Amino acid sequence: MKQNVPIKILREGATLPTYGTEFSAGADLYACLDAPVKIDAGKTFLVPTGLALAIPEGFAGLIYARSGLATKRGLAPANKVGVIDSDYRGELFVSLHNHSDVSQEIAPGERIAQMIITPYIAAEFTVTEELSETVRGAGGFGSTGK
């Protein structure tokens, strides 16, 4: 199944998202930079993509780390998973954090993250006096591993 997502190029040198293989879930996002950028250890940099999207209502864009970039170089989205709402029309940036202990360089046109377009369900929250009982109940963090 494919979903049409209109995309606008905002900056010269921007690269459209691409899928690495026929069955890739995430589309690669690319750095739209005029020159390489250094991200010091433990620091975060907002990497522009030069793109804006019109994600359809009922869908969201989820921004995840590229596994190779995160594993080999320690670079991953600072917020772990970025969320692009369907009503956002501004430039797409990736808040890239350097989790390593050495500076890392991002080159213009480098693949920096991956985006998955996915449907979501908006909840309607209703106040109640009681919740249904479950085996787990109020067991919190780590309670299912006992």
PDB file of N, CA and C in Angstrom, residues 36-105:
ATOM      1  N   PRO A  36      30.020  20.740   5.282  1.00  0.00           N
ATOM      2  CA  PRO A  36      29.966  19.783   6.382  1.00  0.00           C
ATOM      3  C   PRO A  36      29.752  20.485   7.729  1.00  0.00           C
ATOM      4  N   VAL A  37      29.098  19.782   8.642  1.00  0.00           N
ATOM      5  CA  VAL A  37      28.839  20.302   9.985  1.00  0.00           C
ATOM      6  C   VAL A  37      29.420  19.327  10.994  1.00  0.00           C
ATOM      7  N   LYS A  38      30.116  19.865  11.986  1.00  0.00           N
ATOM      8  CA  LYS A  38      30.686  19.035  13.052  1.00  0.00           C
ATOM      9  C   LYS A  38      29.729  19.057  14.245  1.00  0.00           C
ATOM     10  N   ILE A  39      29.426  17.864  14.768  1.00  0.00           N
ATOM     11  CA  ILE A  39      28.624  17.749  15.977  1.00  0.00           C
ATOM     12  C   ILE A  39      29.543  17.185  17.057  1.00  0.00           C
ATOM     13  N   ASP A  40      29.845  18.008  18.047  1.00  0.00           N
ATOM     14  CA  ASP A  40      30.733  17.571  19.123  1.00  0.00           C
ATOM     15  C   ASP A  40      30.070  16.489  19.955  1.00  0.00           C
ATOM     16  N   ALA A  41      30.883  15.707  20.653  1.00  0.00           N
ATOM     17  CA  ALA A  41      30.387  14.650  21.540  1.00  0.00           C
ATOM     18  C   ALA A  41      29.402  15.237  22.539  1.00  0.00           C
ATOM     19  N   GLY A  42      28.257  14.575  22.682  1.00  0.00           N
ATOM     20  CA  GLY A  42      27.246  15.006  23.635  1.00  0.00           C
ATOM     21  C   GLY A  42      26.415  16.196  23.195  1.00  0.00           C
ATOM     22  N   LYS A  43      26.611  16.696  21.984  1.00  0.00           N
ATOM     23  CA  LYS A  43      25.886  17.871  21.490  1.00  0.00           C
ATOM     24  C   LYS A  43      24.831  17.476  20.457  1.00  0.00           C
ATOM     25  N   THR A  44      23.921  18.419  20.210  1.00  0.00           N
ATOM     26  CA  THR A  44      22.810  18.218  19.281  1.00  0.00           C
ATOM     27  C   THR A  44      22.826  19.317  18.230  1.00  0.00           C
ATOM     28  N   PHE A  45      22.489  18.968  16.999  1.00  0.00           N
ATOM     29  CA  PHE A  45      22.424  19.940  15.912  1.00  0.00           C
ATOM     30  C   PHE A  45      21.147  19.691  15.112  1.00  0.00           C
ATOM     31  N   LEU A  46      20.418  20.767  14.807  1.00  0.00           N
ATOM     32  CA  LEU A  46      19.224  20.659  13.967  1.00  0.00           C
ATOM     33  C   LEU A  46      19.656  20.629  12.508  1.00  0.00           C
ATOM     34  N   VAL A  47      19.557  19.465  11.898  1.00  0.00           N
ATOM     35  CA  VAL A  47      19.990  19.289  10.517  1.00  0.00           C
ATOM     36  C   VAL A  47      18.811  19.556   9.584  1.00  0.00           C
ATOM     37  N   PRO A  48      18.929  20.541   8.706  1.00  0.00           N
ATOM     38  CA  PRO A  48      17.840  20.816   7.765  1.00  0.00           C
ATOM     39  C   PRO A  48      17.784  19.768   6.659  1.00  0.00           C
ATOM     40  N   THR A  49      16.567  19.497   6.195  1.00  0.00           N
ATOM     41  CA  THR A  49      16.402  18.601   5.045  1.00  0.00           C
ATOM     42  C   THR A  49      16.083  19.380   3.777  1.00  0.00           C
ATOM     43  N   GLY A  50      15.660  20.637   3.936  1.00  0.00           N
ATOM     44  CA  GLY A  50      15.280  21.436   2.778  1.00  0.00           C
ATOM     45  C   GLY A  50      13.924  21.064   2.210  1.00  0.00           C
ATOM     46  N   LEU A  51      13.133  20.297   2.975  1.00  0.00           N
ATOM     47  CA  LEU A  51      11.840  19.797   2.499  1.00  0.00           C
ATOM     48  C   LEU A  51      10.706  20.145   3.459  1.00  0.00           C
ATOM     49  N   ALA A  52       9.527  20.308   2.913  1.00  0.00           N
ATOM     50  CA  ALA A  52       8.295  20.426   3.693  1.00  0.00           C
ATOM     51  C   ALA A  52       7.317  19.396   3.134  1.00  0.00           C
ATOM     52  N   LEU A  53       6.478  18.848   4.015  1.00  0.00           N
ATOM     53  CA  LEU A  53       5.537  17.796   3.630  1.00  0.00           C
ATOM     54  C   LEU A  53       4.110  18.204   3.921  1.00  0.00           C
ATOM     55  N   ALA A  54       3.175  17.591   3.215  1.00  0.00           N
ATOM     56  CA  ALA A  54       1.750  17.705   3.523  1.00  0.00           C
ATOM     57  C   ALA A  54       1.269  16.286   3.816  1.00  0.00           C
ATOM     58  N   ILE A  55       1.518  15.848   5.039  1.00  0.00           N
ATOM     59  CA  ILE A  55       1.116  14.498   5.430  1.00  0.00           C
ATOM     60  C   ILE A  55      -0.400  14.472   5.543  1.00  0.00           C
ATOM     61  N   PRO A  56      -1.049  13.487   4.948  1.00  0.00           N
ATOM     62  CA  PRO A  56      -2.517  13.448   4.973  1.00  0.00           C
ATOM     63  C   PRO A  56      -3.074  13.318   6.390  1.00  0.00           C
ATOM     64  N   GLU A  57      -4.256  13.865   6.594  1.00  0.00           N
ATOM     65  CA  GLU A  57      -4.953  13.756   7.878  1.00  0.00           C
ATOM     66  C   GLU A  57      -5.123  12.275   8.233  1.00  0.00           C
ATOM     67  N   GLY A  58      -4.914  11.960   9.498  1.00  0.00           N
ATOM     68  CA  GLY A  58      -5.005  10.573   9.942  1.00  0.00           C
ATOM     69  C   GLY A  58      -3.687   9.827   9.870  1.00  0.00           C
ATOM     70  N   PHE A  59      -2.654  10.508   9.381  1.00  0.00           N
ATOM     71  CA  PHE A  59      -1.312   9.931   9.288  1.00  0.00           C
ATOM     72  C   PHE A  59      -0.327  10.835  10.026  1.00  0.00           C
ATOM     73  N   ALA A  60       0.821  10.286  10.368  1.00  0.00           N
ATOM     74  CA  ALA A  60       1.915  11.052  10.963  1.00  0.00           C
ATOM     75  C   ALA A  60       3.215  10.554  10.356  1.00  0.00           C
ATOM     76  N   GLY A  61       4.209  11.406  10.366  1.00  0.00           N
ATOM     77  CA  GLY A  61       5.552  11.008   9.973  1.00  0.00           C
ATOM     78  C   GLY A  61       6.359  10.781  11.234  1.00  0.00           C
ATOM     79  N   LEU A  62       6.929   9.597  11.371  1.00  0.00           N
ATOM     80  CA  LEU A  62       7.752   9.276  12.532  1.00  0.00           C
ATOM     81  C   LEU A  62       9.210   9.225  12.093  1.00  0.00           C
ATOM     82  N   ILE A  63      10.063   9.978  12.782  1.00  0.00           N
ATOM     83  CA  ILE A  63      11.477  10.078  12.431  1.00  0.00           C
ATOM     84  C   ILE A  63      12.286   9.204  13.385  1.00  0.00           C
ATOM     85  N   TYR A  64      12.995   8.246  12.837  1.00  0.00           N
ATOM     86  CA  TYR A  64      13.801   7.298  13.603  1.00  0.00           C
ATOM     87  C   TYR A  64      15.261   7.399  13.180  1.00  0.00           C
ATOM     88  N   ALA A  65      16.127   6.851  14.028  1.00  0.00           N
ATOM     89  CA  ALA A  65      17.547   6.766  13.702  1.00  0.00           C
ATOM     90  C   ALA A  65      17.753   5.805  12.536  1.00  0.00           C
ATOM     91  N   ARG A  66      18.793   6.041  11.777  1.00  0.00           N
ATOM     92  CA  ARG A  66      19.274   5.045  10.813  1.00  0.00           C
ATOM     93  C   ARG A  66      20.173   4.126  11.617  1.00  0.00           C
ATOM     94  N   SER A  67      19.943   2.846  11.562  1.00  0.00           N
ATOM     95  CA  SER A  67      20.657   1.916  12.439  1.00  0.00           C
ATOM     96  C   SER A  67      22.173   1.975  12.274  1.00  0.00           C
ATOM     97  N   GLY A  68      22.665   2.086  11.054  1.00  0.00           N
ATOM     98  CA  GLY A  68      24.103   2.145  10.833  1.00  0.00           C
ATOM     99  C   GLY A  68      24.722   3.404  11.416  1.00  0.00           C
ATOM    100  N   LEU A  69      24.063   4.539  11.234  1.00  0.00           N
ATOM    101  CA  LEU A  69      24.566   5.808  11.744  1.00  0.00           C
ATOM    102  C   LEU A  69      24.576   5.802  13.272  1.00  0.00           C
ATOM    103  N   ALA A  70      23.543   5.253  13.868  1.00  0.00           N
ATOM    104  CA  ALA A  70      23.456   5.202  15.332  1.00  0.00           C
ATOM    105  C   ALA A  70      24.472   4.223  15.907  1.00  0.00           C
ATOM    106  N   THR A  71      24.597   3.052  15.297  1.00  0.00           N
ATOM    107  CA  THR A  71      25.477   2.011  15.821  1.00  0.00           C
ATOM    108  C   THR A  71      26.953   2.326  15.589  1.00  0.00           C
ATOM    109  N   LYS A  72      27.286   2.744  14.393  1.00  0.00           N
ATOM    110  CA  LYS A  72      28.698   2.951  14.048  1.00  0.00           C
ATOM    111  C   LYS A  72      29.245   4.301  14.474  1.00  0.00           C
ATOM    112  N   ARG A  73      28.364   5.335  14.536  1.00  0.00           N
ATOM    113  CA  ARG A  73      28.865   6.693  14.808  1.00  0.00           C
ATOM    114  C   ARG A  73      28.190   7.368  16.002  1.00  0.00           C
ATOM    115  N   GLY A  74      27.186   6.732  16.574  1.00  0.00           N
ATOM    116  CA  GLY A  74      26.525   7.301  17.744  1.00  0.00           C
ATOM    117  C   GLY A  74      25.614   8.470  17.443  1.00  0.00           C
ATOM    118  N   LEU A  75      25.171   8.619  16.196  1.00  0.00           N
ATOM    119  CA  LEU A  75      24.306   9.732  15.809  1.00  0.00           C
ATOM    120  C   LEU A  75      22.861   9.259  15.653  1.00  0.00           C
ATOM    121  N   ALA A  76      21.961   9.876  16.422  1.00  0.00           N
ATOM    122  CA  ALA A  76      20.552   9.494  16.403  1.00  0.00           C
ATOM    123  C   ALA A  76      19.704  10.704  16.801  1.00  0.00           C
ATOM    124  N   PRO A  77      18.426  10.703  16.433  1.00  0.00           N
ATOM    125  CA  PRO A  77      17.569  11.819  16.841  1.00  0.00           C
ATOM    126  C   PRO A  77      17.595  12.029  18.348  1.00  0.00           C
ATOM    127  N   ALA A  78      17.737  13.292  18.759  1.00  0.00           N
ATOM    128  CA  ALA A  78      17.844  13.640  20.173  1.00  0.00           C
ATOM    129  C   ALA A  78      16.580  13.261  20.936  1.00  0.00           C
ATOM    130  N   ASN A  79      15.430  13.367  20.287  1.00  0.00           N
ATOM    131  CA  ASN A  79      14.166  13.052  20.947  1.00  0.00           C
ATOM    132  C   ASN A  79      13.748  11.596  20.738  1.00  0.00           C
ATOM    133  N   LYS A  80      14.682  10.767  20.314  1.00  0.00           N
ATOM    134  CA  LYS A  80      14.499   9.324  20.071  1.00  0.00           C
ATOM    135  C   LYS A  80      13.584   9.054  18.886  1.00  0.00           C
ATOM    136  N   VAL A  81      12.358   9.557  18.925  1.00  0.00           N
ATOM    137  CA  VAL A  81      11.441   9.445  17.784  1.00  0.00           C
ATOM    138  C   VAL A  81      10.794  10.809  17.590  1.00  0.00           C
ATOM    139  N   GLY A  82      11.004  11.377  16.420  1.00  0.00           N
ATOM    140  CA  GLY A  82      10.355  12.649  16.105  1.00  0.00           C
ATOM    141  C   GLY A  82       8.982  12.384  15.511  1.00  0.00           C
ATOM    142  N   VAL A  83       8.049  13.288  15.772  1.00  0.00           N
ATOM    143  CA  VAL A  83       6.692  13.151  15.255  1.00  0.00           C
ATOM    144  C   VAL A  83       6.369  14.365  14.396  1.00  0.00           C
ATOM    145  N   ILE A  84       5.982  14.109  13.143  1.00  0.00           N
ATOM    146  CA  ILE A  84       5.540  15.175  12.241  1.00  0.00           C
ATOM    147  C   ILE A  84       4.028  15.046  12.114  1.00  0.00           C
ATOM    148  N   ASP A  85       3.313  16.034  12.602  1.00  0.00           N
ATOM    149  CA  ASP A  85       1.850  16.023  12.540  1.00  0.00           C
ATOM    150  C   ASP A  85       1.370  16.397  11.137  1.00  0.00           C
ATOM    151  N   SER A  86       0.166  15.974  10.821  1.00  0.00           N
ATOM    152  CA  SER A  86      -0.366  16.205   9.475  1.00  0.00           C
ATOM    153  C   SER A  86      -0.640  17.683   9.186  1.00  0.00           C
ATOM    154  N   ASP A  87      -0.734  18.520  10.212  1.00  0.00           N
ATOM    155  CA  ASP A  87      -0.987  19.943   9.962  1.00  0.00           C
ATOM    156  C   ASP A  87       0.288  20.789   9.946  1.00  0.00           C
ATOM    157  N   TYR A  88       1.464  20.165  10.088  1.00  0.00           N
ATOM    158  CA  TYR A  88       2.724  20.907  10.041  1.00  0.00           C
ATOM    159  C   TYR A  88       3.154  21.091   8.594  1.00  0.00           C
ATOM    160  N   ARG A  89       3.488  22.325   8.232  1.00  0.00           N
ATOM    161  CA  ARG A  89       3.899  22.619   6.861  1.00  0.00           C
ATOM    162  C   ARG A  89       5.267  23.275   6.764  1.00  0.00           C
ATOM    163  N   GLY A  90       5.988  23.355   7.879  1.00  0.00           N
ATOM    164  CA  GLY A  90       7.304  23.972   7.865  1.00  0.00           C
ATOM    165  C   GLY A  90       8.385  23.002   7.411  1.00  0.00           C
ATOM    166  N   GLU A  91       9.605  23.513   7.374  1.00  0.00           N
ATOM    167  CA  GLU A  91      10.733  22.679   6.966  1.00  0.00           C
ATOM    168  C   GLU A  91      10.943  21.546   7.961  1.00  0.00           C
ATOM    169  N   LEU A  92      11.289  20.408   7.415  1.00  0.00           N
ATOM    170  CA  LEU A  92      11.594  19.231   8.216  1.00  0.00           C
ATOM    171  C   LEU A  92      13.061  19.309   8.643  1.00  0.00           C
ATOM    172  N   PHE A  93      13.284  19.272   9.962  1.00  0.00           N
ATOM    173  CA  PHE A  93      14.626  19.230  10.539  1.00  0.00           C
ATOM    174  C   PHE A  93      14.762  17.947  11.328  1.00  0.00           C
ATOM    175  N   VAL A  94      15.975  17.432  11.416  1.00  0.00           N
ATOM    176  CA  VAL A  94      16.260  16.283  12.269  1.00  0.00           C
ATOM    177  C   VAL A  94      17.178  16.774  13.378  1.00  0.00           C
ATOM    178  N   SER A  95      16.720  16.638  14.605  1.00  0.00           N
ATOM    179  CA  SER A  95      17.501  17.022  15.782  1.00  0.00           C
ATOM    180  C   SER A  95      18.478  15.887  16.068  1.00  0.00           C
ATOM    181  N   LEU A  96      19.658  15.964  15.465  1.00  0.00           N
ATOM    182  CA  LEU A  96      20.627  14.869  15.517  1.00  0.00           C
ATOM    183  C   LEU A  96      21.564  15.046  16.712  1.00  0.00           C
ATOM    184  N   HIS A  97      21.624  14.024  17.567  1.00  0.00           N
ATOM    185  CA  HIS A  97      22.453  14.071  18.780  1.00  0.00           C
ATOM    186  C   HIS A  97      23.636  13.119  18.632  1.00  0.00           C
ATOM    187  N   ASN A  98      24.790  13.583  19.091  1.00  0.00           N
ATOM    188  CA  ASN A  98      25.999  12.771  19.061  1.00  0.00           C
ATOM    189  C   ASN A  98      26.153  12.080  20.417  1.00  0.00           C
ATOM    190  N   HIS A  99      25.804  10.806  20.462  1.00  0.00           N
ATOM    191  CA  HIS A  99      25.907  10.013  21.687  1.00  0.00           C
ATOM    192  C   HIS A  99      27.315   9.455  21.898  1.00  0.00           C
ATOM    193  N   SER A 100      28.199   9.652  20.945  1.00  0.00           N
ATOM    194  CA  SER A 100      29.557   9.101  21.051  1.00  0.00           C
ATOM    195  C   SER A 100      30.433  10.023  21.893  1.00  0.00           C
ATOM    196  N   ASP A 101      31.674   9.628  22.073  1.00  0.00           N
ATOM    197  CA  ASP A 101      32.614  10.437  22.856  1.00  0.00           C
ATOM    198  C   ASP A 101      33.618  11.179  21.966  1.00  0.00           C
ATOM    199  N   VAL A 102      33.337  11.216  20.655  1.00  0.00           N
ATOM    200  CA  VAL A 102      34.181  11.962  19.726  1.00  0.00           C
ATOM    201  C   VAL A 102      33.302  12.795  18.794  1.00  0.00           C
ATOM    202  N   SER A 103      33.851  13.861  18.245  1.00  0.00           N
ATOM    203  CA  SER A 103      33.108  14.684  17.286  1.00  0.00           C
ATOM    204  C   SER A 103      32.795  13.870  16.039  1.00  0.00           C
ATOM    205  N   GLN A 104      31.649  14.164  15.462  1.00  0.00           N
ATOM    206  CA  GLN A 104      31.222  13.509  14.227  1.00  0.00           C
ATOM    207  C   GLN A 104      30.880  14.586  13.202  1.00  0.00           C
ATOM    208  N   GLU A 105      31.139  14.285  11.943  1.00  0.00           N
ATOM    209  CA  GLU A 105      30.852  15.239  10.875  1.00  0.00           C
ATOM    210  C   GLU A 105      29.701  14.737  10.016  1.00  0.00           C
TER     211      GLU A 105
END
